[in-house]
Each structure stands twice: as structure tokens, then as C-alpha cells.
PDB file of C-alpha atoms in Angstrom:
ATOM      1  CA  MET T1485     148.821-144.963 -72.508  1.00 43.00           C
ATOM      2  CA  ILE T1486     151.954-143.064 -71.439  1.00 49.00           C
ATOM      3  CA  PRO T1487     154.824-145.494 -70.730  1.00 56.00           C
ATOM      4  CA  THR T1488     156.379-145.491 -67.274  1.00 65.00           C
ATOM      5  CA  ARG T1489     159.888-144.079 -67.177  1.00 69.00           C
ATOM      6  CA  LYS T1490     162.409-145.619 -64.818  1.00 71.00           C
ATOM      7  CA  SER T1491     165.487-144.627 -62.832  1.00 71.00           C
ATOM      8  CA  LEU T1492     168.877-145.149 -64.420  1.00 68.00           C
ATOM      9  CA  ASP T1493     169.972-148.797 -64.529  1.00 74.00           C
ATOM     10  CA  GLY T1494     173.305-150.329 -65.612  1.00 77.00           C
ATOM     11  CA  PRO T1495     172.932-149.872 -69.403  1.00 81.00           C
ATOM     12  CA  GLY T1496     171.497-146.373 -68.953  1.00 80.00           C
ATOM     13  CA  THR T1497     174.367-145.378 -66.682  1.00 83.00           C
ATOM     14  CA  ALA T1498     176.985-146.705 -69.137  1.00 86.00           C
ATOM     15  CA  LEU T1499     175.371-144.822 -72.021  1.00 88.00           C
ATOM     16  CA  MET T1500     175.213-141.605 -69.990  1.00 87.00           C
ATOM     17  CA  LEU T1501     178.931-141.931 -69.174  1.00 88.00           C
ATOM     18  CA  ILE T1502     179.763-142.157 -72.889  1.00 91.00           C
ATOM     19  CA  LEU T1503     177.538-139.189 -73.669  1.00 90.00           C
ATOM     20  CA  CYS T1504     179.096-137.116 -70.907  1.00 89.00           C
ATOM     21  CA  LEU T1505     182.568-137.884 -72.264  1.00 90.00           C
ATOM     22  CA  CYS T1506     181.540-136.668 -75.730  1.00 92.00           C
ATOM     23  CA  TRP T1507     179.819-133.557 -74.401  1.00 89.00           C
ATOM     24  CA  GLY T1508     182.767-132.776 -72.135  1.00 88.00           C
ATOM     25  CA  LEU T1509     185.038-132.656 -75.172  1.00 91.00           C
ATOM     26  CA  GLN T1510     182.595-130.547 -77.193  1.00 91.00           C
ATOM     27  CA  GLN T1511     183.483-127.113 -75.802  1.00 89.00           C
ATOM     28  CA  VAL T1512     187.213-127.801 -76.157  1.00 90.00           C
ATOM     29  CA  ALA T1513     186.689-128.823 -79.800  1.00 92.00           C
ATOM     30  CA  ILE T1514     184.802-125.602 -80.596  1.00 93.00           C
ATOM     31  CA  LYS T1515     187.398-123.455 -78.832  1.00 90.00           C
ATOM     32  CA  ILE T1516     190.352-125.106 -80.595  1.00 91.00           C
ATOM     33  CA  ALA T1517     188.812-124.673 -84.057  1.00 92.00           C
ATOM     34  CA  ALA T1518     187.702-121.068 -83.435  1.00 91.00           C
ATOM     35  CA  PRO T1519     190.757-119.468 -85.135  1.00 90.00           C
ATOM     36  CA  ASP T1520     189.924-121.374 -88.342  1.00 93.00           C
ATOM     37  CA  MET T1521     186.124-121.115 -88.242  1.00 93.00           C
ATOM     38  CA  GLY T1522     183.896-118.778 -86.230  1.00 93.00           C
ATOM     39  CA  THR T1523     182.127-120.383 -83.306  1.00 94.00           C
ATOM     40  CA  VAL T1524     178.604-119.462 -84.471  1.00 95.00           C
ATOM     41  CA  LEU T1525     179.402-120.735 -87.972  1.00 95.00           C
ATOM     42  CA  GLN T1526     180.677-124.002 -86.487  1.00 95.00           C
ATOM     43  CA  THR T1527     177.396-124.580 -84.657  1.00 95.00           C
ATOM     44  CA  GLY T1528     175.347-123.739 -87.744  1.00 95.00           C
ATOM     45  CA  VAL T1529     177.351-125.969 -90.097  1.00 95.00           C
ATOM     46  CA  ARG T1530     177.346-128.901 -87.703  1.00 94.00           C
ATOM     47  CA  SER T1531     173.572-128.602 -87.294  1.00 94.00           C
ATOM     48  CA  LEU T1532     173.162-128.663 -91.083  1.00 95.00           C
ATOM     49  CA  ILE T1533     175.424-131.714 -91.519  1.00 95.00           C
ATOM     50  CA  ALA T1534     173.737-133.582 -88.688  1.00 94.00           C
ATOM     51  CA  ALA T1535     170.269-132.685 -90.045  1.00 94.00           C
ATOM     52  CA  LEU T1536     171.222-134.259 -93.380  1.00 95.00           C
ATOM     53  CA  LEU T1537     172.453-137.373 -91.562  1.00 95.00           C
ATOM     54  CA  VAL T1538     169.207-137.653 -89.590  1.00 92.00           C
ATOM     55  CA  SER T1539     167.171-137.200 -92.784  1.00 92.00           C
ATOM     56  CA  ALA T1540     169.178-139.962 -94.477  1.00 93.00           C
ATOM     57  CA  LEU T1541     168.615-142.234 -91.460  1.00 91.00           C
ATOM     58  CA  MET T1542     164.868-141.602 -91.580  1.00 90.00           C
ATOM     59  CA  LEU T1543     164.762-142.370 -95.314  1.00 90.00           C
ATOM     60  CA  TRP T1544     166.762-145.555 -94.785  1.00 90.00           C
ATOM     61  CA  ARG T1545     164.342-146.656 -92.059  1.00 86.00           C
ATOM     62  CA  GLY T1546     161.320-145.684 -94.132  1.00 83.00           C
ATOM     63  CA  SER T1547     160.177-143.240 -91.455  1.00 77.00           C
ATOM     64  CA  SER T1548     157.526-140.730 -92.438  1.00 72.00           C
ATOM     65  CA  PHE T1549     157.533-137.053 -91.568  1.00 70.00           C
ATOM     66  CA  SER T1550     154.204-135.303 -91.118  1.00 70.00           C
ATOM     67  CA  MET T1551     153.340-131.768 -90.051  1.00 69.00           C
ATOM     68  CA  ARG T1552     149.864-132.867 -88.984  1.00 71.00           C
ATOM     69  CA  ASP T1553     150.749-135.209 -86.135  1.00 75.00           C
ATOM     70  CA  GLY T1554     150.798-132.489 -83.469  1.00 79.00           C
ATOM     71  CA  THR T1555     154.573-132.142 -83.305  1.00 82.00           C
ATOM     72  CA  PHE T1556     155.052-129.249 -85.740  1.00 86.00           C
ATOM     73  CA  TRP T1557     154.689-126.270 -83.395  1.00 88.00           C
ATOM     74  CA  PRO T1558     156.450-127.926 -80.426  1.00 89.00           C
ATOM     75  CA  GLY T1559     159.174-128.960 -82.891  1.00 89.00           C
ATOM     76  CA  LEU T1560     159.658-125.380 -84.054  1.00 92.00           C
ATOM     77  CA  GLY T1561     159.781-124.233 -80.440  1.00 93.00           C
ATOM     78  CA  ALA T1562     162.348-126.875 -79.505  1.00 92.00           C
ATOM     79  CA  GLY T1563     164.422-125.955 -82.554  1.00 93.00           C
ATOM     80  CA  ALA T1564     164.374-122.263 -81.681  1.00 96.00           C
ATOM     81  CA  LEU T1565     165.408-122.993 -78.087  1.00 96.00           C
ATOM     82  CA  PHE T1566     168.153-125.317 -79.331  1.00 94.00           C
ATOM     83  CA  ALA T1567     169.452-122.578 -81.644  1.00 96.00           C
ATOM     84  CA  ALA T1568     169.349-120.017 -78.838  1.00 96.00           C
ATOM     85  CA  GLU T1569     171.280-122.349 -76.539  1.00 95.00           C
ATOM     86  CA  PHE T1570     174.112-122.887 -79.009  1.00 94.00           C
ATOM     87  CA  ALA T1571     174.194-119.261 -80.087  1.00 96.00           C
ATOM     88  CA  CYS T1572     174.790-118.385 -76.430  1.00 96.00           C
ATOM     89  CA  ILE T1573     177.484-121.061 -76.142  1.00 95.00           C
ATOM     90  CA  ALA T1574     179.216-119.981 -79.344  1.00 94.00           C
ATOM     91  CA  LEU T1575     179.273-116.315 -78.366  1.00 94.00           C
ATOM     92  CA  ALA T1576     180.318-117.125 -74.797  1.00 92.00           C
ATOM     93  CA  LEU T1577     183.352-119.056 -76.045  1.00 91.00           C
ATOM     94  CA  THR T1578     184.625-115.901 -77.752  1.00 88.00           C
ATOM     95  CA  LEU T1579     184.377-113.886 -74.540  1.00 87.00           C
ATOM     96  CA  THR T1580     185.374-116.216 -71.728  1.00 80.00           C
ATOM     97  CA  SER T1581     187.224-119.479 -71.176  1.00 79.00           C
ATOM     98  CA  ALA T1582     185.853-122.895 -72.095  1.00 83.00           C
ATOM     99  CA  SER T1583     185.986-123.855 -68.413  1.00 78.00           C
ATOM    100  CA  HIS T1584     183.710-120.973 -67.487  1.00 76.00           C
ATOM    101  CA  VAL T1585     181.270-121.874 -70.262  1.00 83.00           C
ATOM    102  CA  VAL T1586     181.125-125.498 -69.122  1.00 81.00           C
ATOM    103  CA  VAL T1587     180.516-124.471 -65.497  1.00 76.00           C
ATOM    104  CA  PHE T1588     177.598-122.187 -66.286  1.00 78.00           C
ATOM    105  CA  LEU T1589     176.125-124.334 -69.071  1.00 84.00           C
ATOM    106  CA  TYR T1590     175.887-127.373 -66.821  1.00 78.00           C
ATOM    107  CA  THR T1591     173.804-125.579 -64.258  1.00 75.00           C
ATOM    108  CA  ALA T1592     171.018-126.613 -66.686  1.00 79.00           C
ATOM    109  CA  PRO T1593     170.061-129.691 -64.588  1.00 72.00           C
ATOM    110  CA  ILE T1594     169.155-127.355 -61.718  1.00 72.00           C
ATOM    111  CA  PHE T1595     166.689-125.432 -63.914  1.00 77.00           C
ATOM    112  CA  THR T1596     165.467-128.676 -65.480  1.00 80.00           C
ATOM    113  CA  VAL T1597     164.627-130.500 -62.275  1.00 75.00           C
ATOM    114  CA  LEU T1598     162.956-127.415 -60.837  1.00 74.00           C
ATOM    115  CA  GLY T1599     160.744-127.076 -63.905  1.00 78.00           C
ATOM    116  CA  LEU T1600     159.968-130.800 -64.094  1.00 75.00           C
ATOM    117  CA  HIS T1601     159.246-130.950 -60.378  1.00 71.00           C
ATOM    118  CA  TRP T1602     156.449-128.423 -60.753  1.00 72.00           C
ATOM    119  CA  LEU T1603     155.188-129.188 -64.255  1.00 72.00           C
ATOM    120  CA  VAL T1604     155.472-132.940 -64.936  1.00 67.00           C
ATOM    121  CA  PRO T1605     153.678-135.592 -62.851  1.00 65.00           C
ATOM    122  CA  GLY T1606     155.974-138.471 -61.979  1.00 64.00           C
ATOM    123  CA  GLU T1607     159.056-136.233 -61.915  1.00 64.00           C
ATOM    124  CA  ARG T1608     158.616-135.120 -58.300  1.00 68.00           C
ATOM    125  CA  LEU T1609     161.771-135.014 -56.211  1.00 70.00           C
ATOM    126  CA  HIS T1610     161.909-135.949 -52.542  1.00 73.00           C
ATOM    127  CA  SER T1611     164.239-134.801 -49.797  1.00 74.00           C
ATOM    128  CA  ARG T1612     166.975-137.319 -50.666  1.00 74.00           C
ATOM    129  CA  GLN T1613     166.991-136.215 -54.303  1.00 75.00           C
ATOM    130  CA  TRP T1614     167.050-132.541 -53.311  1.00 80.00           C
ATOM    131  CA  SER T1615     170.004-133.160 -51.010  1.00 82.00           C
ATOM    132  CA  GLY T1616     171.773-134.972 -53.862  1.00 80.00           C
ATOM    133  CA  ILE T1617     171.196-132.027 -56.210  1.00 80.00           C
ATOM    134  CA  LEU T1618     172.544-129.551 -53.668  1.00 85.00           C
ATOM    135  CA  LEU T1619     175.551-131.754 -52.926  1.00 84.00           C
ATOM    136  CA  ALA T1620     176.324-132.226 -56.622  1.00 78.00           C
ATOM    137  CA  PHE T1621     175.982-128.510 -57.309  1.00 79.00           C
ATOM    138  CA  PHE T1622     178.291-127.690 -54.407  1.00 85.00           C
ATOM    139  CA  GLY T1623     180.777-130.192 -55.813  1.00 78.00           C
ATOM    140  CA  ILE T1624     180.683-128.467 -59.201  1.00 75.00           C
ATOM    141  CA  ALA T1625     181.246-125.085 -57.559  1.00 77.00           C
ATOM    142  CA  LEU T1626     184.151-126.437 -55.497  1.00 76.00           C
ATOM    143  CA  ALA T1627     185.765-128.238 -58.441  1.00 66.00           C
ATOM    144  CA  PHE T1628     185.791-125.102 -60.548  1.00 62.00           C
ATOM    145  CA  SER T1629     186.307-122.497 -57.801  1.00 64.00           C
ATOM    146  CA  SER T1630     189.999-122.138 -58.650  1.00 55.00           C
ATOM    147  CA  GLY T1631     189.038-120.723 -62.035  1.00 53.00           C
ATOM    148  CA  PHE T1632     187.451-117.681 -60.412  1.00 62.00           C
ATOM    149  CA  ASP T1633     190.416-116.514 -58.356  1.00 57.00           C
ATOM    150  CA  ALA T1634     191.667-113.891 -60.811  1.00 55.00           C
ATOM    151  CA  SER T1635     190.033-110.494 -61.314  1.00 53.00           C
ATOM    152  CA  VAL T1636     187.023-110.663 -63.628  1.00 53.00           C
ATOM    153  CA  SER T1637     186.609-108.285 -66.567  1.00 65.00           C
ATOM    154  CA  SER T1638     183.287-107.104 -67.990  1.00 70.00           C
ATOM    155  CA  GLN T1639     183.925-109.215 -71.109  1.00 79.00           C
ATOM    156  CA  VAL T1640     184.337-112.370 -69.035  1.00 75.00           C
ATOM    157  CA  LEU T1641     181.202-111.516 -67.049  1.00 74.00           C
ATOM    158  CA  LEU T1642     179.222-111.166 -70.287  1.00 83.00           C
ATOM    159  CA  GLY T1643     180.523-114.507 -71.511  1.00 83.00           C
ATOM    160  CA  ASP T1644     179.625-116.131 -68.203  1.00 79.00           C
ATOM    161  CA  ALA T1645     176.131-114.632 -68.389  1.00 82.00           C
ATOM    162  CA  LEU T1646     175.694-116.050 -71.900  1.00 91.00           C
ATOM    163  CA  GLY T1647     176.783-119.466 -70.630  1.00 87.00           C
ATOM    164  CA  LEU T1648     174.147-119.288 -67.898  1.00 82.00           C
ATOM    165  CA  LEU T1649     171.520-118.166 -70.417  1.00 91.00           C
ATOM    166  CA  GLY T1650     172.459-121.137 -72.602  1.00 93.00           C
ATOM    167  CA  ALA T1651     171.814-123.410 -69.600  1.00 87.00           C
ATOM    168  CA  MET T1652     168.341-121.933 -69.223  1.00 88.00           C
ATOM    169  CA  MET T1653     167.628-122.533 -72.916  1.00 94.00           C
ATOM    170  CA  TRP T1654     168.767-126.149 -72.589  1.00 90.00           C
ATOM    171  CA  ALA T1655     166.519-126.686 -69.569  1.00 88.00           C
ATOM    172  CA  ALA T1656     163.585-125.067 -71.367  1.00 92.00           C
ATOM    173  CA  THR T1657     164.126-127.406 -74.339  1.00 91.00           C
ATOM    174  CA  THR T1658     164.049-130.494 -72.124  1.00 87.00           C
ATOM    175  CA  ILE T1659     160.906-129.335 -70.341  1.00 88.00           C
ATOM    176  CA  LEU T1660     159.167-128.484 -73.635  1.00 90.00           C
ATOM    177  CA  ILE T1661     159.937-131.952 -75.012  1.00 87.00           C
ATOM    178  CA  ARG T1662     158.581-133.645 -71.877  1.00 82.00           C
ATOM    179  CA  ARG T1663     155.443-131.458 -71.768  1.00 80.00           C
ATOM    180  CA  SER T1664     154.510-131.738 -75.458  1.00 82.00           C
ATOM    181  CA  SER T1665     153.746-134.368 -78.078  1.00 83.00           C
ATOM    182  CA  LEU T1666     157.492-134.573 -78.726  1.00 83.00           C
ATOM    183  CA  SER T1667     157.714-136.652 -75.550  1.00 76.00           C
ATOM    184  CA  GLU T1668     156.300-139.633 -77.440  1.00 78.00           C
ATOM    185  CA  ALA T1669     157.657-138.779 -80.903  1.00 80.00           C
ATOM    186  CA  ALA T1670     160.466-140.718 -82.529  1.00 80.00           C
ATOM    187  CA  PRO T1671     163.892-139.384 -81.440  1.00 80.00           C
ATOM    188  CA  THR T1672     164.860-138.819 -85.080  1.00 84.00           C
ATOM    189  CA  ARG T1673     161.862-136.551 -85.622  1.00 87.00           C
ATOM    190  CA  THR T1674     162.554-134.491 -82.515  1.00 87.00           C
ATOM    191  CA  LEU T1675     166.222-134.168 -83.403  1.00 87.00           C
ATOM    192  CA  LEU T1676     165.456-133.212 -87.011  1.00 91.00           C
ATOM    193  CA  TYR T1677     163.262-130.360 -85.814  1.00 91.00           C
ATOM    194  CA  GLN T1678     166.028-129.082 -83.561  1.00 93.00           C
ATOM    195  CA  LEU T1679     168.823-129.420 -86.100  1.00 94.00           C
ATOM    196  CA  GLY T1680     166.870-128.092 -89.061  1.00 94.00           C
ATOM    197  CA  VAL T1681     165.532-125.028 -87.280  1.00 95.00           C
ATOM    198  CA  SER T1682     168.878-124.259 -85.623  1.00 95.00           C
ATOM    199  CA  ALA T1683     170.710-124.485 -88.964  1.00 96.00           C
ATOM    200  CA  LEU T1684     168.201-122.074 -90.514  1.00 96.00           C
ATOM    201  CA  LEU T1685     168.734-119.627 -87.659  1.00 96.00           C
ATOM    202  CA  LEU T1686     172.452-119.966 -86.880  1.00 96.00           C
ATOM    203  CA  LEU T1687     173.876-119.845 -90.426  1.00 96.00           C
ATOM    204  CA  PRO T1688     172.287-116.443 -91.214  1.00 95.00           C
ATOM    205  CA  LEU T1689     173.468-115.201 -87.816  1.00 95.00           C
ATOM    206  CA  ALA T1690     177.021-116.296 -88.640  1.00 95.00           C
ATOM    207  CA  GLY T1691     176.750-114.494 -91.993  1.00 93.00           C
ATOM    208  CA  ALA T1692     175.520-111.319 -90.322  1.00 93.00           C
ATOM    209  CA  MET T1693     178.524-111.489 -87.983  1.00 92.00           C
ATOM    210  CA  GLY T1694     180.929-111.761 -90.931  1.00 91.00           C
ATOM    211  CA  GLN T1695     182.114-115.279 -90.081  1.00 94.00           C
ATOM    212  CA  MET T1696     181.402-116.721 -93.545  1.00 89.00           C
ATOM    213  CA  GLY T1697     184.406-114.936 -95.038  1.00 83.00           C
ATOM    214  CA  ARG T1698     186.859-115.991 -92.329  1.00 84.00           C
ATOM    215  CA  VAL T1699     187.176-119.742 -92.800  1.00 87.00           C
ATOM    216  CA  SER T1700     190.364-121.814 -93.036  1.00 88.00           C
ATOM    217  CA  MET T1701     189.688-125.537 -93.377  1.00 87.00           C
ATOM    218  CA  THR T1702     192.764-127.057 -91.739  1.00 90.00           C
ATOM    219  CA  GLY T1703     193.061-130.655 -90.597  1.00 89.00           C
ATOM    220  CA  LEU T1704     192.206-129.566 -87.058  1.00 89.00           C
ATOM    221  CA  SER T1705     189.078-127.695 -88.118  1.00 90.00           C
ATOM    222  CA  TRP T1706     187.912-130.667 -90.211  1.00 92.00           C
ATOM    223  CA  ALA T1707     188.440-133.057 -87.308  1.00 93.00           C
ATOM    224  CA  SER T1708     186.618-130.744 -84.914  1.00 92.00           C
ATOM    225  CA  LEU T1709     183.706-130.217 -87.295  1.00 92.00           C
ATOM    226  CA  LEU T1710     183.301-133.941 -88.021  1.00 93.00           C
ATOM    227  CA  PHE T1711     183.433-134.773 -84.314  1.00 95.00           C
ATOM    228  CA  GLN T1712     180.818-132.140 -83.516  1.00 93.00           C
ATOM    229  CA  SER T1713     178.550-133.075 -86.439  1.00 93.00           C
ATOM    230  CA  VAL T1714     178.675-136.877 -86.539  1.00 93.00           C
ATOM    231  CA  ILE T1715     179.546-137.922 -82.988  1.00 94.00           C
ATOM    232  CA  VAL T1716     178.056-135.167 -80.831  1.00 93.00           C
ATOM    233  CA  THR T1717     175.171-133.598 -82.744  1.00 89.00           C
ATOM    234  CA  PHE T1718     174.020-136.733 -84.603  1.00 90.00           C
ATOM    235  CA  ALA T1719     174.827-139.896 -82.653  1.00 89.00           C
ATOM    236  CA  SER T1720     174.908-138.586 -79.082  1.00 90.00           C
ATOM    237  CA  TYR T1721     171.704-136.556 -79.409  1.00 81.00           C
ATOM    238  CA  LEU T1722     169.806-139.525 -80.812  1.00 81.00           C
ATOM    239  CA  ALA T1723     170.980-141.499 -77.791  1.00 85.00           C
ATOM    240  CA  TRP T1724     169.963-138.608 -75.507  1.00 80.00           C
ATOM    241  CA  PHE T1725     166.400-138.525 -76.831  1.00 74.00           C
ATOM    242  CA  TRP T1726     166.146-142.300 -76.470  1.00 81.00           C
ATOM    243  CA  ILE T1727     167.183-141.932 -72.833  1.00 83.00           C
ATOM    244  CA  LEU T1728     164.559-139.213 -72.275  1.00 74.00           C
ATOM    245  CA  ARG T1729     161.873-141.581 -73.570  1.00 76.00           C
ATOM    246  CA  ASN T1730     162.927-144.445 -71.285  1.00 80.00           C
ATOM    247  CA  TYR T1731     164.269-142.874 -68.079  1.00 81.00           C
ATOM    248  CA  LEU T1732     163.142-140.167 -65.659  1.00 74.00           C
ATOM    249  CA  ALA T1733     164.453-136.903 -67.099  1.00 67.00           C
ATOM    250  CA  SER T1734     165.173-135.377 -63.694  1.00 63.00           C
ATOM    251  CA  ARG T1735     167.482-138.293 -62.796  1.00 68.00           C
ATOM    252  CA  VAL T1736     169.206-138.207 -66.188  1.00 74.00           C
ATOM    253  CA  SER T1737     169.729-134.435 -66.101  1.00 65.00           C
ATOM    254  CA  VAL T1738     171.440-134.534 -62.721  1.00 66.00           C
ATOM    255  CA  PHE T1739     173.730-137.331 -63.969  1.00 71.00           C
ATOM    256  CA  SER T1740     175.054-134.884 -66.586  1.00 68.00           C
ATOM    257  CA  PHE T1741     176.876-133.062 -63.787  1.00 69.00           C
ATOM    258  CA  LEU T1742     179.739-135.368 -64.782  1.00 78.00           C
ATOM    259  CA  THR T1743     180.147-133.611 -68.128  1.00 82.00           C
ATOM    260  CA  PRO T1744     181.981-130.493 -66.879  1.00 79.00           C
ATOM    261  CA  LEU T1745     184.309-132.723 -64.899  1.00 78.00           C
ATOM    262  CA  PHE T1746     185.164-134.614 -68.066  1.00 86.00           C
ATOM    263  CA  GLY T1747     185.488-131.266 -69.846  1.00 81.00           C
ATOM    264  CA  VAL T1748     188.143-130.088 -67.423  1.00 77.00           C
ATOM    265  CA  ALA T1749     189.921-133.445 -67.714  1.00 81.00           C
ATOM    266  CA  PHE T1750     190.111-132.981 -71.496  1.00 84.00           C
ATOM    267  CA  GLY T1751     191.319-129.447 -70.871  1.00 77.00           C
ATOM    268  CA  VAL T1752     194.204-130.865 -68.867  1.00 77.00           C
ATOM    269  CA  LEU T1753     195.087-133.382 -71.587  1.00 84.00           C
ATOM    270  CA  ILE T1754     194.585-131.141 -74.619  1.00 85.00           C
ATOM    271  CA  LEU T1755     195.029-127.572 -73.371  1.00 74.00           C
ATOM    272  CA  HIS T1756     197.525-128.471 -70.621  1.00 75.00           C
ATOM    273  CA  GLU T1757     195.441-126.866 -67.879  1.00 64.00           C
ATOM    274  CA  SER T1758     196.201-127.695 -64.258  1.00 65.00           C
ATOM    275  CA  VAL T1759     193.799-128.847 -61.524  1.00 64.00           C
ATOM    276  CA  GLY T1760     194.322-129.234 -57.806  1.00 63.00           C
ATOM    277  CA  ALA T1761     192.861-130.858 -54.716  1.00 71.00           C
ATOM    278  CA  ARG T1762     189.646-128.848 -54.898  1.00 71.00           C
ATOM    279  CA  PHE T1763     188.811-130.426 -58.248  1.00 67.00           C
ATOM    280  CA  SER T1764     189.306-133.938 -56.871  1.00 67.00           C
ATOM    281  CA  ILE T1765     187.172-133.266 -53.799  1.00 80.00           C
ATOM    282  CA  GLY T1766     184.498-131.625 -55.932  1.00 75.00           C
ATOM    283  CA  ALA T1767     184.392-134.627 -58.265  1.00 69.00           C
ATOM    284  CA  LEU T1768     183.800-136.937 -55.285  1.00 76.00           C
ATOM    285  CA  LEU T1769     180.935-134.736 -54.074  1.00 81.00           C
ATOM    286  CA  VAL T1770     179.363-134.763 -57.548  1.00 75.00           C
ATOM    287  CA  LEU T1771     179.502-138.552 -57.728  1.00 68.00           C
ATOM    288  CA  THR T1772     177.969-138.812 -54.248  1.00 78.00           C
ATOM    289  CA  GLY T1773     175.159-136.460 -55.248  1.00 75.00           C
ATOM    290  CA  ILE T1774     174.428-138.513 -58.369  1.00 70.00           C
ATOM    291  CA  VAL T1775     174.178-141.679 -56.266  1.00 69.00           C
ATOM    292  CA  LEU T1776     171.670-139.967 -53.926  1.00 74.00           C
ATOM    293  CA  VAL T1777     169.505-138.715 -56.779  1.00 68.00           C
ATOM    294  CA  ASN T1778     169.426-142.030 -58.659  1.00 60.00           C
ATOM    295  CA  ARG T1779     169.121-144.338 -55.660  1.00 60.00           C
ATOM    296  CA  ARG T1780     165.884-146.354 -55.807  1.00 54.00           C
TER     297      ARG T1780
END
């Protein structure tokens, strides 16, 4: 019997806030460490480290891993989509600003809820939820509109397009997990598939791009890599899969609209970027949209 998933409650909301804070800092961490380690190499190495951590956790728990439980092919698919998402993000960060990448990447909830609405029973959205999605998306556009005032080069446009493609890959991963046997699999198993496959795909890609020979392990690069590997890719993703098993994915995905807002806030604190009134108004619209979508 498939368990009933619920709307976000107090504990779920608190956990999502913590996850959004971590994910908002993620793009800034990759961008800062880029001069010391290539962005594609960073994503490949962090996937490898996190995969080893997940494997150790499964051994400690005595969890078994079988290729005959129906999760093998969906797991490979989820891993390939995960690798494609972060390859797009890594390449986008070399072509455009972190703010642009965050904006386009976090259009993923739009693609997710559209796919879930049509493909997954129990994930149907009603008029109030649709209005919340539109309001939240307008808030995101307003909050970041100041970043698009300057003339746009072809390089920036390519980076923006890669960020949008990464959002589509993220949405496709979420939908695949919900539509396959991975929906009821242990979070550690699902995450191991994604991390293992992405490491196998991203590390050779980094080598082909010549990033293996351009590494300088400074204190900043170590801190960034450990944050990405242990906090983001290991701990936060385990928490994310637990949330997907217990809460309605469409409600959770829309809540992640907060992440780019946190990302810009970290940009202000770390990169000394400036924000104005439009950002503040946009943040209020996003919060209002989240309330509409998650209201019982």
C-alpha cells in the first residue's frame, strides 16, 4: 500500500528552511572556489566523496544493496539526470553570474509541478495552488529583475540557457523518482545511485576539459569542497529524499523558491553584492505564494 503524503507541517517547514539556506550558499561556494578547482571537477569530486559517505552509512546501518529489487534502471536514469543537472550548473557558472544561475535553476519547481500535475495521482493542483505558483514565480522575477538591466552578451545567454536546462534536469529527476520504484526506496539507496553515477560521468568530463591539471588546494577550496560534499551533497540530499517520501512533492518543490532569495542574501554578505527595493518586494511575493500553495 502506497503511503499518503501530506502537506508541509511545522517540522517539514523548518527542515526545508535549513535545506534552502544550504542550497542558497551552494552556487556561491562553487563560484568562489572556481579559480582553484574547475567547476565540473568540483561537482565530480564532491559526488565521489558523498557517495563514499553514503556507502559507509549504509554499511553502518547494515543496509543491503541489490540490483534485483526493481530500482537499478530507474537509479541509473536518476543518476544520469543528476549528472546532467550539475554539469549544466558547473558550465553555466563559468559563463554567467551565480545570480543568473540561481534564477534559472530554481525555475525547476515550475517544471516539476507541471509534470507531477499530469503524471502523478494525488499531486493535482487547484486554482489556489496555481495562483500561488504564479505569484511566487512573479516574485522571483521581480526580485532578480535588477540583474538583467545591463546589455547581455552571447556568453551570458549561453550560461543562462544552461542554467535553465539544469532546472529541467532537476525537475525530470524528481518526477522520475516519484513515478518509479525509487519513490518507495530507502533515501540512501536513491542518493547512492545519483552520486555514484554522477561521479562516474562528471570526473571523466572534467578530465576531458583539462581541469584535472589545474588544481590548487587552498584553505578556501578545501572549505568549499567539504561544505559541498558533506553538508550539501550528503546530509541535505538525504533530508531531501526523506521529505519526498513523507510530503507532497509539488508543495515541497514550490517551497524551494526561497533558495534563490537566500542565495542572493549570501551574495550580499560574501560577494558584497547590492540589492534594492525590488528584491524586498519580490521576497514578500514569494512568501505569499508559498503560503497559498501549502495552505490546507
